[in-house]
Short mmCIF file of N, CA, C and O in Angstrom, two decimals:
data_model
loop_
_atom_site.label_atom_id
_atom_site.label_comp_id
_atom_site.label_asym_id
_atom_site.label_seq_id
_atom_site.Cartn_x
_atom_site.Cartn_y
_atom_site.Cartn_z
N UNK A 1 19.53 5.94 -23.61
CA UNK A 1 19.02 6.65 -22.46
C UNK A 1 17.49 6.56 -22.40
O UNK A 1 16.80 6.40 -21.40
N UNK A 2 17.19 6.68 -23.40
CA UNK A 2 15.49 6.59 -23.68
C UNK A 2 14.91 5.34 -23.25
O UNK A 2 14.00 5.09 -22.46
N UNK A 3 15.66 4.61 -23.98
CA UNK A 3 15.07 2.55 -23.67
C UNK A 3 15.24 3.12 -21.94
O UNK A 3 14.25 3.59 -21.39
N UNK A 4 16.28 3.03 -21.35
CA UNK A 4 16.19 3.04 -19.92
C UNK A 4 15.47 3.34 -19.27
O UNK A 4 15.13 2.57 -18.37
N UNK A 5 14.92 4.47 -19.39
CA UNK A 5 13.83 5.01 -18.95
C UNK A 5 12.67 4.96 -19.01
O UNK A 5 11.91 5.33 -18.12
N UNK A 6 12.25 4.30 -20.46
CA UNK A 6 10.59 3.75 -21.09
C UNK A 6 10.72 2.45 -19.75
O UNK A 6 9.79 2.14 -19.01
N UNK A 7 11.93 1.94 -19.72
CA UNK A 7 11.85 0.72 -18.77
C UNK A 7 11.35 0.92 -17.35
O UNK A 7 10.45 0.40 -16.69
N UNK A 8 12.42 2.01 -17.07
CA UNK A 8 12.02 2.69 -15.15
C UNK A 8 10.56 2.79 -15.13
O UNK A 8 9.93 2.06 -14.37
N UNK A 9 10.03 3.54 -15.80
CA UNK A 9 8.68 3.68 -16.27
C UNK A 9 7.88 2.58 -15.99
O UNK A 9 7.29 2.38 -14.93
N UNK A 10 7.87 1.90 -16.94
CA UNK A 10 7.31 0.46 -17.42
C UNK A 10 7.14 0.01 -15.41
O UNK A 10 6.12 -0.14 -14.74
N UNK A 11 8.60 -0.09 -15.02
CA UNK A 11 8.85 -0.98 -13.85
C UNK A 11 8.05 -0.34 -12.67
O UNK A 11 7.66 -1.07 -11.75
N UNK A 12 7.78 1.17 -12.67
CA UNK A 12 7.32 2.05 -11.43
C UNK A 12 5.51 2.15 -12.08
O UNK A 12 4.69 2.66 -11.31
N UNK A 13 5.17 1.82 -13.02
CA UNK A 13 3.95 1.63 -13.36
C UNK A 13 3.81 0.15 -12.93
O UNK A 13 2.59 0.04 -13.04
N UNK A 14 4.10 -0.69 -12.64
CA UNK A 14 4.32 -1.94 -12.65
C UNK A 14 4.20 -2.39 -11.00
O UNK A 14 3.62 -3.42 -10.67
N UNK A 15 4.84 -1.47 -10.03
CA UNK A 15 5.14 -1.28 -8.89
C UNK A 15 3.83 -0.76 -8.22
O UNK A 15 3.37 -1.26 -7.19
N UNK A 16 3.36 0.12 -8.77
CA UNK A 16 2.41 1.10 -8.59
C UNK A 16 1.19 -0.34 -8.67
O UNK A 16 1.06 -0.91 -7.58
N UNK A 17 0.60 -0.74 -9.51
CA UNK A 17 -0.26 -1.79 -9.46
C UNK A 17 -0.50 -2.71 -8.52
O UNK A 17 -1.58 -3.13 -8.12
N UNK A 18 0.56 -2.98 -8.22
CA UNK A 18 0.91 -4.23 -6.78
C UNK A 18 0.51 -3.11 -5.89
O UNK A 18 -0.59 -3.14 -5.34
N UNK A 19 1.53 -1.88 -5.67
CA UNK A 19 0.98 -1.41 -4.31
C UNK A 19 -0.67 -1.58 -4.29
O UNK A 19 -1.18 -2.43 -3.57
N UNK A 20 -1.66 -0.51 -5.35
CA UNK A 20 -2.86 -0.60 -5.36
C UNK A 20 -3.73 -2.29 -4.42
O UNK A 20 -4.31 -2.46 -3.35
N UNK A 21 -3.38 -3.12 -5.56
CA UNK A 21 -3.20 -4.22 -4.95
C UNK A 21 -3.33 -4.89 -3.37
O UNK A 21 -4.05 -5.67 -2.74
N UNK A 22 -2.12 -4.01 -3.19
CA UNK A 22 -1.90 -4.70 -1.82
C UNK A 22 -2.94 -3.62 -0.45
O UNK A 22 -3.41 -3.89 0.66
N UNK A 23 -2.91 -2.74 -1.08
CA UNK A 23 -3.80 -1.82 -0.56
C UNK A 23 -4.71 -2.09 0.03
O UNK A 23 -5.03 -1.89 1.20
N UNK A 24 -5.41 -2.83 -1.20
CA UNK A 24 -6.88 -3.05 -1.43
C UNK A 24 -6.90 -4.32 -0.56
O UNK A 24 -7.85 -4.31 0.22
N UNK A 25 -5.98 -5.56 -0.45
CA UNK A 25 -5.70 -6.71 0.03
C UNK A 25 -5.90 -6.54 1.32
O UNK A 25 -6.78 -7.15 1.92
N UNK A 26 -4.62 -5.17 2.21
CA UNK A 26 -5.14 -5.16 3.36
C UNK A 26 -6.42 -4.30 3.79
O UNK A 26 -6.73 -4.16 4.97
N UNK A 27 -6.96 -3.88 2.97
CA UNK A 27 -8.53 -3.17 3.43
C UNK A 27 -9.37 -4.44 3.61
O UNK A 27 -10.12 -4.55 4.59
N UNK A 28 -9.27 -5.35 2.72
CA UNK A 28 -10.59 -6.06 2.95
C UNK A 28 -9.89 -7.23 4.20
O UNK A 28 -10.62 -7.96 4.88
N UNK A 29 -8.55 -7.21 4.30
CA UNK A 29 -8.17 -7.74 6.06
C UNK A 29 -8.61 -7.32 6.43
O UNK A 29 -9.65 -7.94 6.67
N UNK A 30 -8.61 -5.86 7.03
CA UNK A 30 -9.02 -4.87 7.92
C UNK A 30 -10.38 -5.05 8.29
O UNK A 30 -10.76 -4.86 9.44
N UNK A 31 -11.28 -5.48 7.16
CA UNK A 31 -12.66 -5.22 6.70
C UNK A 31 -13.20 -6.59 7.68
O UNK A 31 -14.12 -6.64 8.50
N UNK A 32 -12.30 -7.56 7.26
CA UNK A 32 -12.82 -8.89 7.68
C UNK A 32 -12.27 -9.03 9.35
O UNK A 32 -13.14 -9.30 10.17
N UNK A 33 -11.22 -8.89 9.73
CA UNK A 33 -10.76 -8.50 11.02
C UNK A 33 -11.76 -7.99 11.50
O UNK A 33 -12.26 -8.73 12.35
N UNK A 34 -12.51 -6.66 11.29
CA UNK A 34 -13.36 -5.89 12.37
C UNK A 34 -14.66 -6.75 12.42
O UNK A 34 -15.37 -6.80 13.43
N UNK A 35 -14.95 -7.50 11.10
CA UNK A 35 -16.30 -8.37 11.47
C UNK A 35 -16.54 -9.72 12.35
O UNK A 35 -17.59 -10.26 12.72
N UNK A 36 -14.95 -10.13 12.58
CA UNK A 36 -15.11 -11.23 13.81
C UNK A 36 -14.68 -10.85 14.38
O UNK A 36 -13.80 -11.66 14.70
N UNK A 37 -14.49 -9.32 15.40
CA UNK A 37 -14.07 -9.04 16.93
C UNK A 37 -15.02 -9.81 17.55
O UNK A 37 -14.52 -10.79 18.10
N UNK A 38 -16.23 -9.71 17.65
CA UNK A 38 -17.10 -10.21 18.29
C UNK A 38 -16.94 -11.82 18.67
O UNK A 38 -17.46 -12.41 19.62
N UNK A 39 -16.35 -12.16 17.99
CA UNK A 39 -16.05 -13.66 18.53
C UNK A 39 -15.00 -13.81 19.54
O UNK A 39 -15.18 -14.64 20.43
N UNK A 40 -14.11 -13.23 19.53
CA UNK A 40 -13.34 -12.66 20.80
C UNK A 40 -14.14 -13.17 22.24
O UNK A 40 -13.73 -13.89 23.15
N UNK A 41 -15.21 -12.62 22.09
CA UNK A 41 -15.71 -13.04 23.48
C UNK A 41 -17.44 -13.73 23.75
O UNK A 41 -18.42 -13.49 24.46
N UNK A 42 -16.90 -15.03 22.31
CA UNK A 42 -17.65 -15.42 22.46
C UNK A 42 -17.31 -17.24 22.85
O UNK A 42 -16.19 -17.75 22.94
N UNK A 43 -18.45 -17.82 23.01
CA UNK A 43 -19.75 -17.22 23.73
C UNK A 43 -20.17 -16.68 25.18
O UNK A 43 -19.62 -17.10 26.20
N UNK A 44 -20.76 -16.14 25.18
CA UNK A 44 -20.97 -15.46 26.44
C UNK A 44 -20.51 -16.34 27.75
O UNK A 44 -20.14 -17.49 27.52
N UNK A 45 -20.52 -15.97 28.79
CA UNK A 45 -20.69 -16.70 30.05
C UNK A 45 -22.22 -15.84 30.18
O UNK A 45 -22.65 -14.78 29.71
N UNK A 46 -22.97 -17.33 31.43
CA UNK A 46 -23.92 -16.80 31.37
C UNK A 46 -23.90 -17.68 33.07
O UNK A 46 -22.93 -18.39 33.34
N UNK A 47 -25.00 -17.52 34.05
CA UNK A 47 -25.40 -18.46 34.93
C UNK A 47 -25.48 -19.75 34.82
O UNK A 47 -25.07 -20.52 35.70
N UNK A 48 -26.13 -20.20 33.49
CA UNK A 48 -26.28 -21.37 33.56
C UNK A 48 -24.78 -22.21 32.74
O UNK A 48 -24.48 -23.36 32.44
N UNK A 49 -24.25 -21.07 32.63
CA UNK A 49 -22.93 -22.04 31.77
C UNK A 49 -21.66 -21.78 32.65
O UNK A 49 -21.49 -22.96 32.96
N UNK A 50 -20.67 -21.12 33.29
CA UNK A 50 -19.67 -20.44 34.05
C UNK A 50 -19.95 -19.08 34.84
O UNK A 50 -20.01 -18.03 34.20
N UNK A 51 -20.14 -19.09 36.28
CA UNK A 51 -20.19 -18.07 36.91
C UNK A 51 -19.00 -17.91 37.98
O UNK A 51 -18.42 -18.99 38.01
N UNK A 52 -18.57 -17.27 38.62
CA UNK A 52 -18.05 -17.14 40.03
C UNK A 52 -17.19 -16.52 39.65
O UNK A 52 -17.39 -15.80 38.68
N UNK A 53 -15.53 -16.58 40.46
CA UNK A 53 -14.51 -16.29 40.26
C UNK A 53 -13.63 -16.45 39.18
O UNK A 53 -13.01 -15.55 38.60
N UNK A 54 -13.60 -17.89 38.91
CA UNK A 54 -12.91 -17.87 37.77
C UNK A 54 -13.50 -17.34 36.44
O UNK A 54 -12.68 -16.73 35.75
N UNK A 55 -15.04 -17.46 35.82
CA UNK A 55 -15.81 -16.95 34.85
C UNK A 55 -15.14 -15.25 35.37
O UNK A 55 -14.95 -14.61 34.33
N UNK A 56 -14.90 -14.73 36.15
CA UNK A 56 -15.08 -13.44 35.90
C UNK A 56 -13.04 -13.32 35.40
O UNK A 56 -12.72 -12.34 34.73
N UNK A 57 -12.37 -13.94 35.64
CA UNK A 57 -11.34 -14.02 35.35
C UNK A 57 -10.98 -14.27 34.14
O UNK A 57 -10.33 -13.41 33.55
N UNK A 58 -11.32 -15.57 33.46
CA UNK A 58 -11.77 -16.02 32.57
C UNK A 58 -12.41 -14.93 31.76
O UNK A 58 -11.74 -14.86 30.73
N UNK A 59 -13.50 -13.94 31.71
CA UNK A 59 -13.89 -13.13 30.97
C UNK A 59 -13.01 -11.80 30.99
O UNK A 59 -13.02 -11.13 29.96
N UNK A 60 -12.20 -11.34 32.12
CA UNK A 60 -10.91 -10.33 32.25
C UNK A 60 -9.89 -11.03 31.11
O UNK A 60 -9.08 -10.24 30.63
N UNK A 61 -9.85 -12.17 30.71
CA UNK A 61 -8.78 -12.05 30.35
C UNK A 61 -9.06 -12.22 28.69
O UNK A 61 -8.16 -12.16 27.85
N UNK A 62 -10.74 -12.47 28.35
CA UNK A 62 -10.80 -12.48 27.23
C UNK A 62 -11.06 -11.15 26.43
O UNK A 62 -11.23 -11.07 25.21
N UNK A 63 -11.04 -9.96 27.50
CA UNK A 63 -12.22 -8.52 27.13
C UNK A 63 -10.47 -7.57 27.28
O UNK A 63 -10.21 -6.75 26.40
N UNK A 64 -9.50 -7.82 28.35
CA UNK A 64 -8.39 -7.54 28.19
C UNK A 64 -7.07 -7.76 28.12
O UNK A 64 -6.14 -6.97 28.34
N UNK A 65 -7.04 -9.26 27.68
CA UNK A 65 -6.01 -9.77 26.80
C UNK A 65 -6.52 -9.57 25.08
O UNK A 65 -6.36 -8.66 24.27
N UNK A 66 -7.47 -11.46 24.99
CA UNK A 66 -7.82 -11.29 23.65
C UNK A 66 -8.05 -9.98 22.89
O UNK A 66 -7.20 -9.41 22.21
N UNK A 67 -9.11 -9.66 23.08
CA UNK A 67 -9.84 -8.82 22.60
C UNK A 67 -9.18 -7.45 22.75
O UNK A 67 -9.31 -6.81 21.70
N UNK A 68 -8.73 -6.99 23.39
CA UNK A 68 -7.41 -5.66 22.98
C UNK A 68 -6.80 -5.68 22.52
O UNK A 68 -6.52 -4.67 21.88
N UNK A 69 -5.88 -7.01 22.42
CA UNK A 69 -4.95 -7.37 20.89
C UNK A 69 -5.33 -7.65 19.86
O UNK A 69 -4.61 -7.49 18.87
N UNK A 70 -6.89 -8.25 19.76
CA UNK A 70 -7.46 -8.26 18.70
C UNK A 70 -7.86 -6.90 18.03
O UNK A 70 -8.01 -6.74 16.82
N UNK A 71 -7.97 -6.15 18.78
CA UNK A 71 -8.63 -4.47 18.30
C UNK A 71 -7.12 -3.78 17.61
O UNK A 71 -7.15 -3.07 16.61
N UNK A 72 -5.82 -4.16 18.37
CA UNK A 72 -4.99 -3.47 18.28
C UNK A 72 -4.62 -3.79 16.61
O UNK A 72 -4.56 -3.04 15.64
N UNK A 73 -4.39 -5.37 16.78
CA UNK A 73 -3.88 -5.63 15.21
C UNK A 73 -5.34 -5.32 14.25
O UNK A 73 -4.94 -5.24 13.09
N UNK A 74 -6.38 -5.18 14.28
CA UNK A 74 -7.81 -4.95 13.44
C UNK A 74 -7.40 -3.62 12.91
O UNK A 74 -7.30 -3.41 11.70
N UNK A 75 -7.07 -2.43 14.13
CA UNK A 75 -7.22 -1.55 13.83
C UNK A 75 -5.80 -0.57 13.57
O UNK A 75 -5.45 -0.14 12.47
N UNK A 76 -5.16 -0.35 14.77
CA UNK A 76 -3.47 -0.24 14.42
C UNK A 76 -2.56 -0.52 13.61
O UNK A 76 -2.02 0.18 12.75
N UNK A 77 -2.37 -1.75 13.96
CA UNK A 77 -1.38 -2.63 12.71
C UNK A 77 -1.72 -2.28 11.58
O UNK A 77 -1.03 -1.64 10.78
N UNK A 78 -2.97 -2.70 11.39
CA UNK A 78 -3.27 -2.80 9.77
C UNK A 78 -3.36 -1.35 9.16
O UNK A 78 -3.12 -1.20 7.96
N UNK A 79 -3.73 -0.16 10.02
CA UNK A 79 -3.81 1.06 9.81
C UNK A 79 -2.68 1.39 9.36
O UNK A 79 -2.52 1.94 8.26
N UNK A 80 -1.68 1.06 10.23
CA UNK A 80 -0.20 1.30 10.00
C UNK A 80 0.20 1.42 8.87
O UNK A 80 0.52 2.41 8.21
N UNK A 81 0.14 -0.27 8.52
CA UNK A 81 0.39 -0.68 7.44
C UNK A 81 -0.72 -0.06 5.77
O UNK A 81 -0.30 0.81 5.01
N UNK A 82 -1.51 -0.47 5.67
CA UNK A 82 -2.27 0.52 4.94
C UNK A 82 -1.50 2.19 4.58
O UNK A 82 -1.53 2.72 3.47
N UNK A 83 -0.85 2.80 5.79
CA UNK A 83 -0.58 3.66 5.37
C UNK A 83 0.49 4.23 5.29
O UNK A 83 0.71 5.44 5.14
N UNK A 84 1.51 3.00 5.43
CA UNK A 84 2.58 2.90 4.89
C UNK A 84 2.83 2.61 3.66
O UNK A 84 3.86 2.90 3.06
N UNK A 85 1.26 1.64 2.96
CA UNK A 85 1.25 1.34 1.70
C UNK A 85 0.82 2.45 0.66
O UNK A 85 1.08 2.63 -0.53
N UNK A 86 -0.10 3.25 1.76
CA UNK A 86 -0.52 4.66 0.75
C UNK A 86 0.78 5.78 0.53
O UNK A 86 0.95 6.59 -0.38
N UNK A 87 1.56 5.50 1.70
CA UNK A 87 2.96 6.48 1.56
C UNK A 87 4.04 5.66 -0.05
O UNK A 87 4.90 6.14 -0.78
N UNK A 88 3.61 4.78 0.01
CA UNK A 88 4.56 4.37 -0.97
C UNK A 88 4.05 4.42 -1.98
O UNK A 88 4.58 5.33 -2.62
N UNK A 89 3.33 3.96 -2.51
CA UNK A 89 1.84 4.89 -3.78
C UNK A 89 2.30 6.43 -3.88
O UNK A 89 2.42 6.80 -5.05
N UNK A 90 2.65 7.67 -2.64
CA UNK A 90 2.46 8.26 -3.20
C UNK A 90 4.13 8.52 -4.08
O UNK A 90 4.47 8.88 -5.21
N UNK A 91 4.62 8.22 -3.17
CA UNK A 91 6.19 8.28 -3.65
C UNK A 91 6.17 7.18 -5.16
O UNK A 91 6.60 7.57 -6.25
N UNK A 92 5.80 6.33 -5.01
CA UNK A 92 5.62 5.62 -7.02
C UNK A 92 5.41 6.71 -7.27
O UNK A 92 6.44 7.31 -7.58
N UNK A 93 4.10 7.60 -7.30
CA UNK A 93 3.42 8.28 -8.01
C UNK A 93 4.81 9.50 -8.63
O UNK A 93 5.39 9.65 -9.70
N UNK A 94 4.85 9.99 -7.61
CA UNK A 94 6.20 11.29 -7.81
C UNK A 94 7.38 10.82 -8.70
O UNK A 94 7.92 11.45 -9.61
N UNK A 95 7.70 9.39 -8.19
CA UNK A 95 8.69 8.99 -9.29
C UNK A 95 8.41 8.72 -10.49
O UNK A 95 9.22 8.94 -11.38
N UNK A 96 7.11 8.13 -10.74
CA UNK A 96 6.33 8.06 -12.38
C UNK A 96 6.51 9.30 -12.90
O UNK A 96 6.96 9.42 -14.05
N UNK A 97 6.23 10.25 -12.23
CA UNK A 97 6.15 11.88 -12.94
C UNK A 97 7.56 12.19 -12.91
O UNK A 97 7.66 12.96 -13.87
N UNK A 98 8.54 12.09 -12.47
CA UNK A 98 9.49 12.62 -12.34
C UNK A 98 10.19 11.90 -13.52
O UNK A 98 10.64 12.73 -14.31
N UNK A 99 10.45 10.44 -13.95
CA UNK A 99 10.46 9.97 -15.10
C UNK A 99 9.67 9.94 -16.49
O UNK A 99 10.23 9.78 -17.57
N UNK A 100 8.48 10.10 -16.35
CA UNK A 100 8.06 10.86 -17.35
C UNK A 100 8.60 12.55 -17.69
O UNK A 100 8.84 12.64 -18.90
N UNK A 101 8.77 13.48 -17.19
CA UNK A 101 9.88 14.29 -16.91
C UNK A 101 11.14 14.30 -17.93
O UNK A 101 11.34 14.85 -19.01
N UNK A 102 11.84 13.51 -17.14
CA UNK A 102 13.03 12.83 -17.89
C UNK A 102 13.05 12.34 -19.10
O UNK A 102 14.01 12.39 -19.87
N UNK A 103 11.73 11.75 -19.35
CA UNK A 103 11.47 11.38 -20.95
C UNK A 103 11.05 12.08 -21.47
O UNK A 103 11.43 12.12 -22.64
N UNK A 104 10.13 13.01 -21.11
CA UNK A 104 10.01 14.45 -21.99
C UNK A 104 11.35 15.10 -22.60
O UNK A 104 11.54 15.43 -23.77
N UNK A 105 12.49 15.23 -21.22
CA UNK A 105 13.45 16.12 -21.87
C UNK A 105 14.34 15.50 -22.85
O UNK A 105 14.75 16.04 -23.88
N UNK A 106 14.57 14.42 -22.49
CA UNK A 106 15.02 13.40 -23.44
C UNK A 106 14.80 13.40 -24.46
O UNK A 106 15.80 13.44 -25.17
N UNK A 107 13.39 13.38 -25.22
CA UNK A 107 13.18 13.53 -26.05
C UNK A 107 12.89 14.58 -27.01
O UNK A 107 12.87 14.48 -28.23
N UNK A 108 12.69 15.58 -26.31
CA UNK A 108 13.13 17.18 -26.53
C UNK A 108 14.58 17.16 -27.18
O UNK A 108 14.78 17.51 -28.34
N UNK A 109 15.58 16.72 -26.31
CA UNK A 109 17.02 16.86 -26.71
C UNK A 109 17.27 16.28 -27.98
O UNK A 109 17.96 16.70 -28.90
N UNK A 110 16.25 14.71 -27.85
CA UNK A 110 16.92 14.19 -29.41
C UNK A 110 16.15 14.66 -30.79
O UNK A 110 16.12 14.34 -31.98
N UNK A 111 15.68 15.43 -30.09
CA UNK A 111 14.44 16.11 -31.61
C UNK A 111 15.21 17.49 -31.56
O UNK A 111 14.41 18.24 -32.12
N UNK A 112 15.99 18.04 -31.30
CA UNK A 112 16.80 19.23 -31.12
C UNK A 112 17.96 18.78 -32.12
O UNK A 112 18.31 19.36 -33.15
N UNK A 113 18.44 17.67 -31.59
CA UNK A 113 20.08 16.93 -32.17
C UNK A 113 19.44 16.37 -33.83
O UNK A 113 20.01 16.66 -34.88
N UNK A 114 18.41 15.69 -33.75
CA UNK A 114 18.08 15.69 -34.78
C UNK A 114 17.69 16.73 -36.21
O UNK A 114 17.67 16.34 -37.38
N UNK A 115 17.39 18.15 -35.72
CA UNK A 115 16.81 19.19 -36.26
C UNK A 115 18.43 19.71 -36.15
O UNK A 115 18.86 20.27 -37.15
N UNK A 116 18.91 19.64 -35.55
CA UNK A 116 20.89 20.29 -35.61
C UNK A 116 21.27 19.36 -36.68
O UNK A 116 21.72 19.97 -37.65
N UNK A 117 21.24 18.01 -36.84
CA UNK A 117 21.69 17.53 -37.58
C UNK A 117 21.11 17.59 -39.07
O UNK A 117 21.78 17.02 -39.93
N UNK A 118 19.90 18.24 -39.44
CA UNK A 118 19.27 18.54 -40.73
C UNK A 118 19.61 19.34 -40.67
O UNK A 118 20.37 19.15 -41.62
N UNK A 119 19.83 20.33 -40.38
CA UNK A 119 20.13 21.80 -40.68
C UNK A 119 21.65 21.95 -40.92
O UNK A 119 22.04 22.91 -41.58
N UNK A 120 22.49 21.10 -40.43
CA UNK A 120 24.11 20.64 -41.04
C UNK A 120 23.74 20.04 -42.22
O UNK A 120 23.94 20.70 -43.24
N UNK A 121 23.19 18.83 -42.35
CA UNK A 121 23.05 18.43 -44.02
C UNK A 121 22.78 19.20 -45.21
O UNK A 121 23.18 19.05 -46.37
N UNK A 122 21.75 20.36 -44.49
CA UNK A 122 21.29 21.35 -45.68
C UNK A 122 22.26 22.22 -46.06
O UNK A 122 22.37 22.67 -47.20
N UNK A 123 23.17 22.54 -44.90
CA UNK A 123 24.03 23.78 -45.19
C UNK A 123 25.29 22.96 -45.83
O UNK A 123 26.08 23.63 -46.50
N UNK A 124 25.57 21.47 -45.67
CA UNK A 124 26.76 21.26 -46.91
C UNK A 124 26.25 20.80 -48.29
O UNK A 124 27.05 20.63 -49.21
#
């Protein structure tokens, strides 16, 4: 029962690392995502490069297509996710303790069975 559990252990400490990991993985997405929005709508239109109707169309569709889906996944998505990854961190966390727990009592019990079983040897 004990091995089993040093293992669960072992495996939810193990789990726990990757999440950290991945955490950290999508922060610095996140991080790097928000530093090229700006290219989204680049380069500018200007007079001397695209003006009229279509430039203004052309820039509608880069300020609210591109670039709103770009904000959405920068900031949403990845938020999401991030904190779906911190929800699962915290739940490792609860299950680490909750198996450590289990190995406490565990081992309580066999230091009990063991101290029952000296105290039978002494008395025959």
């Amino acid at each position: 029962m004990l091995a089993y559990l040093y293992e669960r252990l072992r495996e939810k400490q193990e789990h726990l690392v990757r999440l950290y990991a991945c955490k950290a993985n999508l922060e610095g997405a996140q991080d790097e995502f928000i530093s090229y929005e700006k290219t989204c709508t680049e380069p500018e239109l200007s007079a001397e490069t695209w003006q009229g109707k279509w430039a203004t169309e052309f820039q509608d569709i880069r300020n609210d297509g591109i670039l709103l889906q770009y904000k959405n996944l920068a900031h949403q998505q990845l938020n999401h996710s991030i904190t779906s990854v911190e929800a699962a961190i915290t739940e490792t966390k609860l299950e680490i303790e909750n198996i450590r727990n289990q190995i406490e009592a565990a081992e309580e019990q066999a230091r009990r069975e063991r101290e029952k079983a000296r105290q039978q040897q002494k008395s025959v």
